[in-house]
Coordinates of C-alpha atoms in Angstrom, one line a residue:
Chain A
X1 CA 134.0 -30.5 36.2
X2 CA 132.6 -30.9 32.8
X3 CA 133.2 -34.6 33.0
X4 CA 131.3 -35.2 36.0
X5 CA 128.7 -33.8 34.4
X6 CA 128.5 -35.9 31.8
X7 CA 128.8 -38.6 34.2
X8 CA 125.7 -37.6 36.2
X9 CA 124.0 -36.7 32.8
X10 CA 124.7 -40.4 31.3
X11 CA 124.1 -41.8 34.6
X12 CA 120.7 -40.3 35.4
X13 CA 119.5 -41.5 32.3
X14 CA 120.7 -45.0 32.7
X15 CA 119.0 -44.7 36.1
X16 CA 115.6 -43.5 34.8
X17 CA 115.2 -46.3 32.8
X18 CA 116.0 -48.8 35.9
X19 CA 113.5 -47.3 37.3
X20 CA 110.7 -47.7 34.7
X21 CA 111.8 -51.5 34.6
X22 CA 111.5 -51.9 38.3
X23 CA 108.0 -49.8 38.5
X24 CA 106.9 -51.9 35.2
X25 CA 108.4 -55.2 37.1
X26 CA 106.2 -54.3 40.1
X27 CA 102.8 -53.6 38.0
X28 CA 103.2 -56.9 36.4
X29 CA 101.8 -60.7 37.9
X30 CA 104.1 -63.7 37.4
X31 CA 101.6 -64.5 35.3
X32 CA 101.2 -61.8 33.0
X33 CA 105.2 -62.4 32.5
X34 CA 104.7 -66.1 31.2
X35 CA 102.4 -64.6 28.3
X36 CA 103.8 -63.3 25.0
X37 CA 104.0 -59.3 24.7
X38 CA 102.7 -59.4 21.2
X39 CA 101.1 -62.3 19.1
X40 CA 104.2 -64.4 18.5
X41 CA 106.7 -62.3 20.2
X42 CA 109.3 -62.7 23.0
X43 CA 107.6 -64.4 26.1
X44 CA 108.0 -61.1 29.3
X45 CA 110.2 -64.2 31.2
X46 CA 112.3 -64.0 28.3
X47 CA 113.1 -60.3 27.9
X48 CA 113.5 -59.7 32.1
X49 CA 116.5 -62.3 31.4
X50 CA 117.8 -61.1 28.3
X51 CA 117.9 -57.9 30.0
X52 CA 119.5 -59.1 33.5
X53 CA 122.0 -61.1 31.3
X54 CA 122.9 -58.2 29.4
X55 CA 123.5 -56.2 32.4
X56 CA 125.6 -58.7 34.1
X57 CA 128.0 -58.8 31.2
X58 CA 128.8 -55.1 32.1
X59 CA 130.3 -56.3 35.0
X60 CA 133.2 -57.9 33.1
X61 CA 132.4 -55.2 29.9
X62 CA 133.2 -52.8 32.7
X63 CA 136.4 -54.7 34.5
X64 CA 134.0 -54.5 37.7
X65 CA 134.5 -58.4 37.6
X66 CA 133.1 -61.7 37.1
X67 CA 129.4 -62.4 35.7
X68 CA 126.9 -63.4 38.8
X69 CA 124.3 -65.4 37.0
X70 CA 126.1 -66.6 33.7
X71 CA 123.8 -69.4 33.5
X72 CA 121.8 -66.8 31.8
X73 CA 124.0 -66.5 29.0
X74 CA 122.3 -69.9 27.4
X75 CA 118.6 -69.0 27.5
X76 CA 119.2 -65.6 27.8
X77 CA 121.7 -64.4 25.0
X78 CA 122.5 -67.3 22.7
X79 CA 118.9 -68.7 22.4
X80 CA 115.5 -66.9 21.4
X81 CA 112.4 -67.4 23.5
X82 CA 111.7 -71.2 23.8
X83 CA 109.2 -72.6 26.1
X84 CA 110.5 -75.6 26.7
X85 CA 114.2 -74.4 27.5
X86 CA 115.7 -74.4 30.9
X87 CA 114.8 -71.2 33.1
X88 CA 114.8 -69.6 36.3
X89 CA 111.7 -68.7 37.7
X90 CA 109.8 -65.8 37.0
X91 CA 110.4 -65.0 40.7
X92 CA 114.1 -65.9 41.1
X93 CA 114.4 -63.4 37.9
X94 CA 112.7 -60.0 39.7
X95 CA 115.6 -61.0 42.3
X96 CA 118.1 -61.3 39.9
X97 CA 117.2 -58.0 38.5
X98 CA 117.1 -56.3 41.3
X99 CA 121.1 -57.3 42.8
X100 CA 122.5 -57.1 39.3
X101 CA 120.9 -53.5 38.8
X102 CA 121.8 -52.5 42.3
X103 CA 125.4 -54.2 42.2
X104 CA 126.5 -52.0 39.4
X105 CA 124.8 -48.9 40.9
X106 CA 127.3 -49.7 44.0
X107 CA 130.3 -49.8 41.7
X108 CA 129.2 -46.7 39.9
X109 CA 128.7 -44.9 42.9
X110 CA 132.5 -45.5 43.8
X111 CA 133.6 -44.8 40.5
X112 CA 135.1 -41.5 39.6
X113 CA 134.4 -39.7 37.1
X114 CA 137.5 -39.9 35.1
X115 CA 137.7 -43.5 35.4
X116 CA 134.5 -43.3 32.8
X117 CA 136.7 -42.2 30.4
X118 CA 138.7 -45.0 30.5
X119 CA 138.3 -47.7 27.7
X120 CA 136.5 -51.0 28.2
X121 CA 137.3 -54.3 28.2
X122 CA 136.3 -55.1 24.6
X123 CA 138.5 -52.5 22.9
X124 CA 141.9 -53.2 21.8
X125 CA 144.5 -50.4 23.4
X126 CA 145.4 -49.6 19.7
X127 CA 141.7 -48.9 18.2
X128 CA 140.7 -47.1 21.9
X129 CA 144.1 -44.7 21.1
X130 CA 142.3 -43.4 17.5
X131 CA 138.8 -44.0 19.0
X132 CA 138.4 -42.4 22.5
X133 CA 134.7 -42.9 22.7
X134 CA 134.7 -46.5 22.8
X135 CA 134.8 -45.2 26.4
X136 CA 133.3 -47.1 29.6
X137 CA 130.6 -44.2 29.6
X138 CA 129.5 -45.2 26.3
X139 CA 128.5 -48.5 27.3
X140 CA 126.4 -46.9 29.6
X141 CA 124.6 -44.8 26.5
X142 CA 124.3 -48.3 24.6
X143 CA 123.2 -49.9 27.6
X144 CA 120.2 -47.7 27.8
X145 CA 118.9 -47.6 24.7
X146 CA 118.6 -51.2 25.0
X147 CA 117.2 -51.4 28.2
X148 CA 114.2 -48.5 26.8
X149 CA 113.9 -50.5 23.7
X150 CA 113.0 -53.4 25.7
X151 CA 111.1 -51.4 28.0
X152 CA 108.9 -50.4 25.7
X153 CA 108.0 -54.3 24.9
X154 CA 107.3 -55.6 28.3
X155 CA 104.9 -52.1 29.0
X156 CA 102.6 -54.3 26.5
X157 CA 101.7 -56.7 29.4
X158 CA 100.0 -54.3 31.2
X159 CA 96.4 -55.0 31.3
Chain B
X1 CA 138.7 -32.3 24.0
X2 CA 136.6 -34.3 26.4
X3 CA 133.7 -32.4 25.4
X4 CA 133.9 -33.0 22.1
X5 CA 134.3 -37.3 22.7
X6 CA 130.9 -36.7 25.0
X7 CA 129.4 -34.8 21.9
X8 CA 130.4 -37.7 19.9
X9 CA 129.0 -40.1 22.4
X10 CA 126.0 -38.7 22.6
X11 CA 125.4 -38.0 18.7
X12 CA 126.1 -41.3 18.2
X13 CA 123.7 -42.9 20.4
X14 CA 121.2 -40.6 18.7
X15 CA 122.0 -41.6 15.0
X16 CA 122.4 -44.8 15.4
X17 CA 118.5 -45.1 17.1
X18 CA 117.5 -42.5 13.9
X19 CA 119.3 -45.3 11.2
X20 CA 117.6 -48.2 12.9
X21 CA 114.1 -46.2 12.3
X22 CA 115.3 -45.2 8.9
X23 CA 115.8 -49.0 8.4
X24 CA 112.7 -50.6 9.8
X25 CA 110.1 -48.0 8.1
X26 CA 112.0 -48.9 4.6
X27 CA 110.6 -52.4 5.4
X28 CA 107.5 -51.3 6.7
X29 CA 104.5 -50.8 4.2
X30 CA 102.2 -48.1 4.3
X31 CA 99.3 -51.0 5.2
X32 CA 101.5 -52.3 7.9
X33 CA 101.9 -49.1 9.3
X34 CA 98.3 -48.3 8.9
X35 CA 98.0 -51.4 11.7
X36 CA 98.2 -51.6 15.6
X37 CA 101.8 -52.6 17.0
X38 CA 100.1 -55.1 19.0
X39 CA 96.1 -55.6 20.0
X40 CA 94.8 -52.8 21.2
X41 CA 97.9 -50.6 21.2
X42 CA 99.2 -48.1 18.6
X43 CA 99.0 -47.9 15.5
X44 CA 102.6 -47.5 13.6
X45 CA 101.0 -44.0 12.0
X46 CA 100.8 -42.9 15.4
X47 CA 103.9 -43.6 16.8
X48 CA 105.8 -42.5 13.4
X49 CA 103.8 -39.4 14.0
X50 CA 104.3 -38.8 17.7
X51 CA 108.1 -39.5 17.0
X52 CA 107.9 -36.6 14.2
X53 CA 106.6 -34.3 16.3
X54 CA 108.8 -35.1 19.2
X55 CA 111.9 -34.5 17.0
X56 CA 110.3 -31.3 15.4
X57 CA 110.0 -30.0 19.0
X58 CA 114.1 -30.4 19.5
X59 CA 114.5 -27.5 17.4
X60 CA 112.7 -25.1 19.8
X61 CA 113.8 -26.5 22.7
X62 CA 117.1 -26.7 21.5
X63 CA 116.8 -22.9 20.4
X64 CA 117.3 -23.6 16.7
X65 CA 114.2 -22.5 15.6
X66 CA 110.8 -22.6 15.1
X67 CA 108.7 -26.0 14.4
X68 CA 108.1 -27.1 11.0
X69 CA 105.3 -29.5 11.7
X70 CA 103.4 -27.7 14.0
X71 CA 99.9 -29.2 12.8
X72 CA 101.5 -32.4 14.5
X73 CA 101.2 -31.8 17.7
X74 CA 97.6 -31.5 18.2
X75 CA 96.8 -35.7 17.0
X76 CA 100.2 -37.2 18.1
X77 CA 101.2 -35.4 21.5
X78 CA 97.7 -34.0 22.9
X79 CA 95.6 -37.1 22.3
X80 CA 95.8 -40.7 22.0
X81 CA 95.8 -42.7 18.8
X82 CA 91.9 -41.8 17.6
X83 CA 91.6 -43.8 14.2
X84 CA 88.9 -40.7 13.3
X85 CA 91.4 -38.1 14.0
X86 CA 93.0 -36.4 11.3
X87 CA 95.9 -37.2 10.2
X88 CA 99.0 -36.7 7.4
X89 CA 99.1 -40.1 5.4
X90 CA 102.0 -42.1 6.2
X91 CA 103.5 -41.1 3.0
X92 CA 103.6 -37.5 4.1
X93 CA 104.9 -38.7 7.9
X94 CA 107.6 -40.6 5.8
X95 CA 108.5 -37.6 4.6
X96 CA 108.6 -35.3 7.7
X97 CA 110.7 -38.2 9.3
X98 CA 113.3 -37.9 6.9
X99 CA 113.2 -34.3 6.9
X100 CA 112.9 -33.4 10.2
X101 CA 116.2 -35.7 11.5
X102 CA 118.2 -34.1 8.4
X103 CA 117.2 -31.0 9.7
X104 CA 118.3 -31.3 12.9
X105 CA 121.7 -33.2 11.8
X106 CA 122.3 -30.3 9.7
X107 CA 122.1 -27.8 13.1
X108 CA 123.9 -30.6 15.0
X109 CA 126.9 -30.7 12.8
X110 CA 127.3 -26.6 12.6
X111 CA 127.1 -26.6 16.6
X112 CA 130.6 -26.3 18.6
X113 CA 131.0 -29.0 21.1
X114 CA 130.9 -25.9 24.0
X115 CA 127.1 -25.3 22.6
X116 CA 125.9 -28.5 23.8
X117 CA 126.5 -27.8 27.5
X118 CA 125.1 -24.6 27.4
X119 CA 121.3 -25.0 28.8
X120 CA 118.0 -26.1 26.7
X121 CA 115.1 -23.5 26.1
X122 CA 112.8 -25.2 29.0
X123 CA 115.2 -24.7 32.2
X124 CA 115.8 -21.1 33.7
X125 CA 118.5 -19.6 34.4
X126 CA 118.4 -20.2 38.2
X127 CA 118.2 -23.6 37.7
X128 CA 121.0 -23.9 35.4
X129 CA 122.9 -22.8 37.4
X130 CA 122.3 -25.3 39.9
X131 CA 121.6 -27.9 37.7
X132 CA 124.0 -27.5 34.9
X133 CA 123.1 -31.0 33.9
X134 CA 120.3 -29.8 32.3
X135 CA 122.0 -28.9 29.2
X136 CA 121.0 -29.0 25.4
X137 CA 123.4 -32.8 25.2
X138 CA 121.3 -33.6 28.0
X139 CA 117.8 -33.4 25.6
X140 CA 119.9 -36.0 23.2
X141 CA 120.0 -38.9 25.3
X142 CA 116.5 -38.2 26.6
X143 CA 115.3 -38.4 23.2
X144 CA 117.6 -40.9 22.0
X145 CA 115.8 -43.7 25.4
X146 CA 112.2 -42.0 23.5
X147 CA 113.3 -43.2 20.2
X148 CA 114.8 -46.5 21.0
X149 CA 111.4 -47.4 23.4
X150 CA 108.9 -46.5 20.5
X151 CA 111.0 -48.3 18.2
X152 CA 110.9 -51.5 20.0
X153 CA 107.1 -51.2 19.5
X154 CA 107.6 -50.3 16.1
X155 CA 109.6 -53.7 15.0
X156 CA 106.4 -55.6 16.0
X157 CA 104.9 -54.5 12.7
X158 CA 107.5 -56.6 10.6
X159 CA 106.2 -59.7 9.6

């Protein structure tokens, strides 16, 4: 009982912050998501990738299975912002964001809640035995924090 | 047992978004702060500010006690950033920053892991009892997605 919970109470939080990305995403123009979110700061094409990257990799992180778009992983992850690097389209990225985001709420919704407590992919057996919180739930907590950080970035485009 | 790992979890996710504003205002100067995150937007005052009274309000809503900044609330949660307002000096805001999270880690480390899933100060009863979600653990992560959004406005300020 208490773990699902904890579940819903990691979850819903997870979830409120997908939702002020895709009700940000929405307010936004293509255009406005070419331009720089500060003076000399990440480009808003640059962080709606970073961010759809970084949720696909919980797919593996998460043994849910294989990335869907790790072409992002380039321009996404290993690089910083640059202009003249290879990059989906504004447009093709609102549709990636939308099936990774809704691809993991599917396997979520079909997993239970013990399964949570299980470790993730990028913990050894032996450290997850003395470190139980290195959890699949936690990722979610990490996850989140990232995504709000981010969040807070890309609100700056709005006019 | 499970408790306590989501207690850890959780408090966690929370000091680790409290070190990386520990870290970033130690490289911040008091002019820099005194600036606006990006055009038009907050000033870093502010949002140090907004995020010391945010905190300060845990401790009710938490039921831990009363506020300690209570003169905060009035420029950093009922109005907007008003350069004309007055204000503590960012000295004094560094101050409540770091006295206000040791505060509250102080309470956090007396309180049994069973404490945390017993409900905050702003749910009733009734609704707790349908809701049980809505627990003091529950006002961490919300908090900790506050912290982590305001911070990635914050970062702009670095040079």
């Amino acid at each position: 009982m208490t773990n699902q919970i904890m579940v819903k109470m990691a979850l819903d939080a997870w979830n409120s912050q997908i939702k002020n990305g895709d009700d940000l995403l929405e307010k936004l123009s293509d255009e406005q998501l070419m331009t720089e979110v500060a003076p000399g700061r990440n480009r808003g094409i640059y962080l709606v990738g970073h961010l759809v990257a970084v949720h696909d990799r919980m797919l593996p992180l998460l043994g849910l299975g294989e990335q869907l778009y790790p072409q992002l992983n380039e321009p996404f992850l290993k690089n910083p912002d640059n202009a003249k690097a290879a990059m989906p389209s504004v447009k093709e990225l609102r549709q990636f964001w939308k099936n990774i985001n809704s691809t993991l709420a599917d396997h979520f919704s079909k997993m239970q809640s013990d399964a949570w407590f299980q470790k993730h992919t990028s913990v050894s057996a032996e450290d997850f035995a003395k470190e139980p919180h290195r959890n699949k739930l936690n990722t979610i907590l990490s996850r989140t924090s990232h995504l709000s950080n981010h969040l807070g970035q890309l609100v700056f485009l709005k006019k």
